[in-house]
Amino acid sequence: MTDTTRDSAASSSGSREPVVLWSKPEAERPGTPLLVLFHGYMANEEDLMGLTDHLPEEFTVASVRAPRPAGPGFSWFPLPDEPDYSMESVVESVGAVASWLDGVCGAHASVSLLGFSQGMAVATSLLRHRPRDFTCVVGLSGYCIPAEGHGFFRDEEAAAARVPFFWGRDQEDPIISAEMIETTHAWLTTHTQLTKILYSNMFHSISQRELAHVREFLTLTVRS
């Protein structure tokens, strides 16, 4: 298992920086490609760190904790079918991550994103907000947020940038609705350079076969 370090500190504005679990100590991070992980609903920053051992060794991995307590873990924003869901809750959460990234990205050779479930909604929203900031994005068993014409999402720039995107899922996933899948597929095919792979008997999870494909995708995309 990879050694990890955890950051949580007040920013210069007095607001709290997100809790972040790092795969490498700070002295070993400069110049490495950065991969930022976003966990799913009711999970936490430790949930995806087990993936690190299946990813290219040269990457620094940073797993970020969502800001809102939810059940045994945390959420990035209310789910779309919850009464307190709003575009502003999405923008606030994703905007905070973008501000944190501003403070760390300069130390790295590149920045890529990986999100699982609700974390994929965060990763795709970051891509839509800053389409030219990321080398590639990995989305696992998740979805895109409907933009509803909000100015936070720069979809025209994303369509021009065509960032490489890996999307893995199971058609029998019981969590992500068919409507959300349709919305996500429509956006990804028109705004990214999409690699889409379906996995049977994975349901709402991550499989070893999928991780092998993610490793290959990151290696080829970030090193090329």
CSV table of C-alpha atoms in Angstrom, one decimal:
chain,number,residue,atom,x,y,z
A,1,MET,CA,0.0,0.0,0.0
A,2,THR,CA,1.3,3.5,-0.9
A,3,ASP,CA,2.2,5.7,2.0
A,4,THR,CA,-0.1,8.7,2.3
A,5,THR,CA,0.0,12.2,3.8
A,6,ARG,CA,-3.0,14.4,4.7
A,7,ASP,CA,-3.5,18.1,4.3
A,8,SER,CA,-6.1,20.3,5.9
A,9,ALA,CA,-5.3,23.9,6.6
A,10,ALA,CA,-6.9,27.4,6.6
A,11,SER,CA,-6.4,29.4,3.4
A,12,SER,CA,-5.2,33.0,3.3
A,13,SER,CA,-8.9,34.1,3.1
A,14,GLY,CA,-9.7,32.3,6.3
A,15,SER,CA,-11.8,29.6,4.7
A,16,ARG,CA,-11.0,26.0,5.1
A,17,GLU,CA,-9.0,24.2,2.4
A,18,PRO,CA,-10.4,20.8,1.6
A,19,VAL,CA,-9.1,17.7,3.4
A,20,VAL,CA,-6.7,16.0,0.9
A,21,LEU,CA,-5.0,12.7,1.1
A,22,TRP,CA,-1.7,12.6,-0.9
A,23,SER,CA,0.1,9.5,-2.2
A,24,LYS,CA,3.5,11.2,-1.9
A,25,PRO,CA,5.2,13.4,0.7
A,26,GLU,CA,5.4,17.1,-0.4
A,27,ALA,CA,9.1,16.9,-1.2
A,28,GLU,CA,8.5,14.2,-3.8
A,29,ARG,CA,5.6,15.9,-5.7
A,30,PRO,CA,7.2,18.7,-7.7
A,31,GLY,CA,7.4,18.0,-11.5
A,32,THR,CA,5.2,14.9,-11.3
A,33,PRO,CA,1.9,14.5,-13.1
A,34,LEU,CA,-1.0,15.1,-10.7
A,35,LEU,CA,-4.1,12.9,-10.7
A,36,VAL,CA,-6.9,14.3,-8.5
A,37,LEU,CA,-9.5,11.8,-7.2
A,38,PHE,CA,-13.1,12.6,-6.3
A,39,HIS,CA,-15.0,10.0,-4.3
A,40,GLY,CA,-18.7,9.1,-4.5
A,41,TYR,CA,-21.7,10.0,-2.4
A,42,MET,CA,-21.4,9.1,1.3
A,43,ALA,CA,-17.8,8.1,0.9
A,44,ASN,CA,-14.6,10.0,1.9
A,45,GLU,CA,-11.1,10.8,0.7
A,46,GLU,CA,-9.8,7.3,1.8
A,47,ASP,CA,-12.3,5.5,-0.4
A,48,LEU,CA,-10.4,5.7,-3.7
A,49,MET,CA,-6.8,5.7,-2.4
A,50,GLY,CA,-6.6,1.9,-2.9
A,51,LEU,CA,-6.6,2.7,-6.6
A,52,THR,CA,-3.1,4.2,-6.3
A,53,ASP,CA,-1.4,0.9,-6.4
A,54,HIS,CA,-3.0,0.2,-9.8
A,55,LEU,CA,-2.0,3.5,-11.4
A,56,PRO,CA,1.3,4.6,-13.0
A,57,GLU,CA,3.9,5.0,-10.3
A,58,GLU,CA,5.1,8.4,-11.5
A,59,PHE,CA,1.8,10.1,-10.7
A,60,THR,CA,1.2,12.0,-7.5
A,61,VAL,CA,-2.4,11.2,-6.5
A,62,ALA,CA,-4.4,13.6,-4.4
A,63,SER,CA,-7.8,12.4,-3.1
A,64,VAL,CA,-10.1,15.2,-2.0
A,65,ARG,CA,-12.8,15.0,0.6
A,66,ALA,CA,-16.3,16.4,-0.3
A,67,PRO,CA,-17.5,19.3,1.9
A,68,ARG,CA,-20.9,18.2,3.0
A,69,PRO,CA,-21.5,15.5,5.7
A,70,ALA,CA,-23.7,12.7,4.3
A,71,GLY,CA,-24.5,9.5,6.2
A,72,PRO,CA,-21.2,7.8,7.1
A,73,GLY,CA,-19.2,10.0,4.8
A,74,PHE,CA,-19.6,13.2,2.7
A,75,SER,CA,-21.2,14.5,-0.5
A,76,TRP,CA,-20.2,17.1,-3.0
A,77,PHE,CA,-23.7,18.6,-3.3
A,78,PRO,CA,-27.3,17.3,-2.9
A,79,LEU,CA,-28.3,14.6,-5.3
A,80,PRO,CA,-30.4,15.9,-8.3
A,81,ASP,CA,-33.6,14.3,-6.9
A,82,GLU,CA,-33.1,15.9,-3.4
A,83,PRO,CA,-35.2,19.0,-2.6
A,84,ASP,CA,-32.2,21.1,-1.7
A,85,TYR,CA,-30.4,20.4,-4.9
A,86,SER,CA,-29.5,23.5,-7.0
A,87,MET,CA,-27.0,24.6,-9.6
A,88,GLU,CA,-25.6,27.0,-7.1
A,89,SER,CA,-24.7,24.1,-4.7
A,90,VAL,CA,-22.8,22.5,-7.6
A,91,VAL,CA,-21.1,25.7,-8.6
A,92,GLU,CA,-20.1,26.4,-5.0
A,93,SER,CA,-18.6,22.9,-4.4
A,94,VAL,CA,-16.8,22.7,-7.8
A,95,GLY,CA,-15.6,26.3,-7.6
A,96,ALA,CA,-14.0,25.6,-4.2
A,97,VAL,CA,-12.1,22.6,-5.7
A,98,ALA,CA,-11.0,24.8,-8.6
A,99,SER,CA,-9.6,27.4,-6.2
A,100,TRP,CA,-7.7,24.7,-4.3
A,101,LEU,CA,-6.3,23.4,-7.5
A,102,ASP,CA,-5.0,26.9,-8.3
A,103,GLY,CA,-2.7,26.6,-5.3
A,104,VAL,CA,-1.2,23.2,-6.1
A,105,CYS,CA,-1.2,22.8,-9.9
A,106,GLY,CA,1.9,24.9,-10.5
A,107,ALA,CA,4.1,22.3,-8.9
A,108,HIS,CA,3.1,19.6,-11.3
A,109,ALA,CA,3.9,18.7,-14.9
A,110,SER,CA,0.2,18.2,-15.7
A,111,VAL,CA,-3.2,17.8,-14.0
A,112,SER,CA,-5.7,15.0,-14.7
A,113,LEU,CA,-9.0,14.1,-12.9
A,114,LEU,CA,-10.7,10.9,-11.9
A,115,GLY,CA,-14.1,10.7,-10.4
A,116,PHE,CA,-16.3,7.8,-9.2
A,117,SER,CA,-20.1,8.1,-9.2
A,118,GLN,CA,-21.0,11.6,-7.8
A,119,GLY,CA,-17.2,12.3,-8.1
A,120,MET,CA,-17.5,11.9,-11.8
A,121,ALA,CA,-20.0,14.8,-11.8
A,122,VAL,CA,-17.4,16.9,-10.0
A,123,ALA,CA,-14.7,15.9,-12.5
A,124,THR,CA,-16.8,16.6,-15.5
A,125,SER,CA,-18.0,19.9,-14.0
A,126,LEU,CA,-14.4,21.0,-13.4
A,127,LEU,CA,-13.6,20.1,-17.0
A,128,ARG,CA,-16.6,22.1,-18.2
A,129,HIS,CA,-15.5,25.1,-16.1
A,130,ARG,CA,-11.9,25.0,-17.1
A,131,PRO,CA,-11.7,23.0,-20.3
A,132,ARG,CA,-8.0,23.7,-21.1
A,133,ASP,CA,-6.6,23.1,-17.6
A,134,PHE,CA,-6.6,19.3,-17.6
A,135,THR,CA,-4.6,16.7,-19.6
A,136,CYS,CA,-7.3,14.0,-19.4
A,137,VAL,CA,-10.3,12.9,-17.3
A,138,VAL,CA,-11.5,9.5,-16.1
A,139,GLY,CA,-15.1,9.0,-15.1
A,140,LEU,CA,-16.2,5.7,-13.5
A,141,SER,CA,-19.8,4.7,-13.0
A,142,GLY,CA,-21.0,8.3,-12.8
A,143,TYR,CA,-22.6,11.1,-14.7
A,144,CYS,CA,-22.6,14.7,-15.9
A,145,ILE,CA,-24.7,17.5,-14.3
A,146,PRO,CA,-27.2,19.1,-16.7
A,147,ALA,CA,-25.8,22.6,-17.2
A,148,GLU,CA,-29.1,24.4,-17.5
A,149,GLY,CA,-27.4,27.2,-19.4
A,150,HIS,CA,-25.3,28.2,-16.3
A,151,GLY,CA,-22.4,30.5,-17.2
A,152,PHE,CA,-20.1,28.4,-14.9
A,153,PHE,CA,-20.0,25.7,-17.6
A,154,ARG,CA,-17.9,26.7,-20.7
A,155,ASP,CA,-19.2,24.0,-22.9
A,156,GLU,CA,-18.2,25.7,-26.2
A,157,GLU,CA,-14.6,25.8,-25.0
A,158,ALA,CA,-14.8,22.2,-24.0
A,159,ALA,CA,-16.1,21.2,-27.4
A,160,ALA,CA,-13.1,23.0,-29.0
A,161,ALA,CA,-10.6,21.5,-26.6
A,162,ARG,CA,-11.8,17.9,-26.9
A,163,VAL,CA,-9.9,16.6,-23.8
A,164,PRO,CA,-9.3,12.8,-23.8
A,165,PHE,CA,-11.9,11.2,-21.5
A,166,PHE,CA,-12.2,7.6,-20.3
A,167,TRP,CA,-15.7,6.5,-19.3
A,168,GLY,CA,-16.2,3.1,-17.7
A,169,ARG,CA,-19.5,1.7,-16.5
A,170,ASP,CA,-21.8,-1.3,-16.4
A,171,GLN,CA,-25.1,-1.2,-18.3
A,172,GLU,CA,-26.7,-2.9,-15.3
A,173,ASP,CA,-25.5,-0.2,-12.9
A,174,PRO,CA,-28.5,0.1,-10.5
A,175,ILE,CA,-27.6,3.6,-9.2
A,176,ILE,CA,-27.2,5.9,-12.2
A,177,SER,CA,-30.5,6.4,-14.0
A,178,ALA,CA,-31.0,5.8,-17.7
A,179,GLU,CA,-31.9,9.5,-18.0
A,180,MET,CA,-28.6,10.6,-16.5
A,181,ILE,CA,-26.7,8.1,-18.7
A,182,GLU,CA,-28.3,9.5,-21.8
A,183,THR,CA,-27.5,13.1,-20.7
A,184,THR,CA,-23.9,12.1,-19.9
A,185,HIS,CA,-23.4,10.2,-23.1
A,186,ALA,CA,-24.7,13.1,-25.2
A,187,TRP,CA,-22.4,15.6,-23.6
A,188,LEU,CA,-19.2,13.4,-23.6
A,189,THR,CA,-19.6,12.4,-27.3
A,190,THR,CA,-19.9,16.0,-28.4
A,191,HIS,CA,-17.4,17.7,-26.0
A,192,THR,CA,-14.6,15.2,-25.4
A,193,GLN,CA,-12.3,12.8,-27.1
A,194,LEU,CA,-14.2,9.8,-25.6
A,195,THR,CA,-13.1,6.3,-24.9
A,196,LYS,CA,-16.1,4.4,-23.6
A,197,ILE,CA,-15.9,0.8,-22.2
A,198,LEU,CA,-18.8,-1.2,-20.8
A,199,TYR,CA,-18.1,-3.9,-18.1
A,200,SER,CA,-20.5,-6.7,-17.3
A,201,ASN,CA,-21.2,-7.9,-13.7
A,202,MET,CA,-19.5,-4.8,-12.2
A,203,PHE,CA,-22.7,-3.0,-11.3
A,204,HIS,CA,-21.9,0.2,-9.3
A,205,SER,CA,-18.3,-0.4,-8.6
A,206,ILE,CA,-14.8,-0.5,-10.1
A,207,SER,CA,-13.3,-3.8,-11.5
A,208,GLN,CA,-9.7,-5.0,-11.8
A,209,ARG,CA,-10.2,-5.1,-15.6
A,210,GLU,CA,-11.4,-1.5,-15.6
A,211,LEU,CA,-8.4,-0.4,-13.5
A,212,ALA,CA,-6.0,-2.0,-16.0
A,213,HIS,CA,-7.7,0.0,-18.8
A,214,VAL,CA,-7.5,3.2,-16.7
A,215,ARG,CA,-3.8,2.6,-16.1
A,216,GLU,CA,-3.2,2.1,-19.8
A,217,PHE,CA,-5.3,5.2,-20.7
A,218,LEU,CA,-3.4,7.5,-18.2
A,219,THR,CA,0.0,6.1,-19.4
A,220,LEU,CA,-0.7,6.7,-23.0
A,221,THR,CA,-2.5,10.0,-22.7
A,222,VAL,CA,-0.3,11.8,-20.1
A,223,ARG,CA,3.0,10.5,-21.4
A,224,SER,CA,2.3,11.2,-25.1
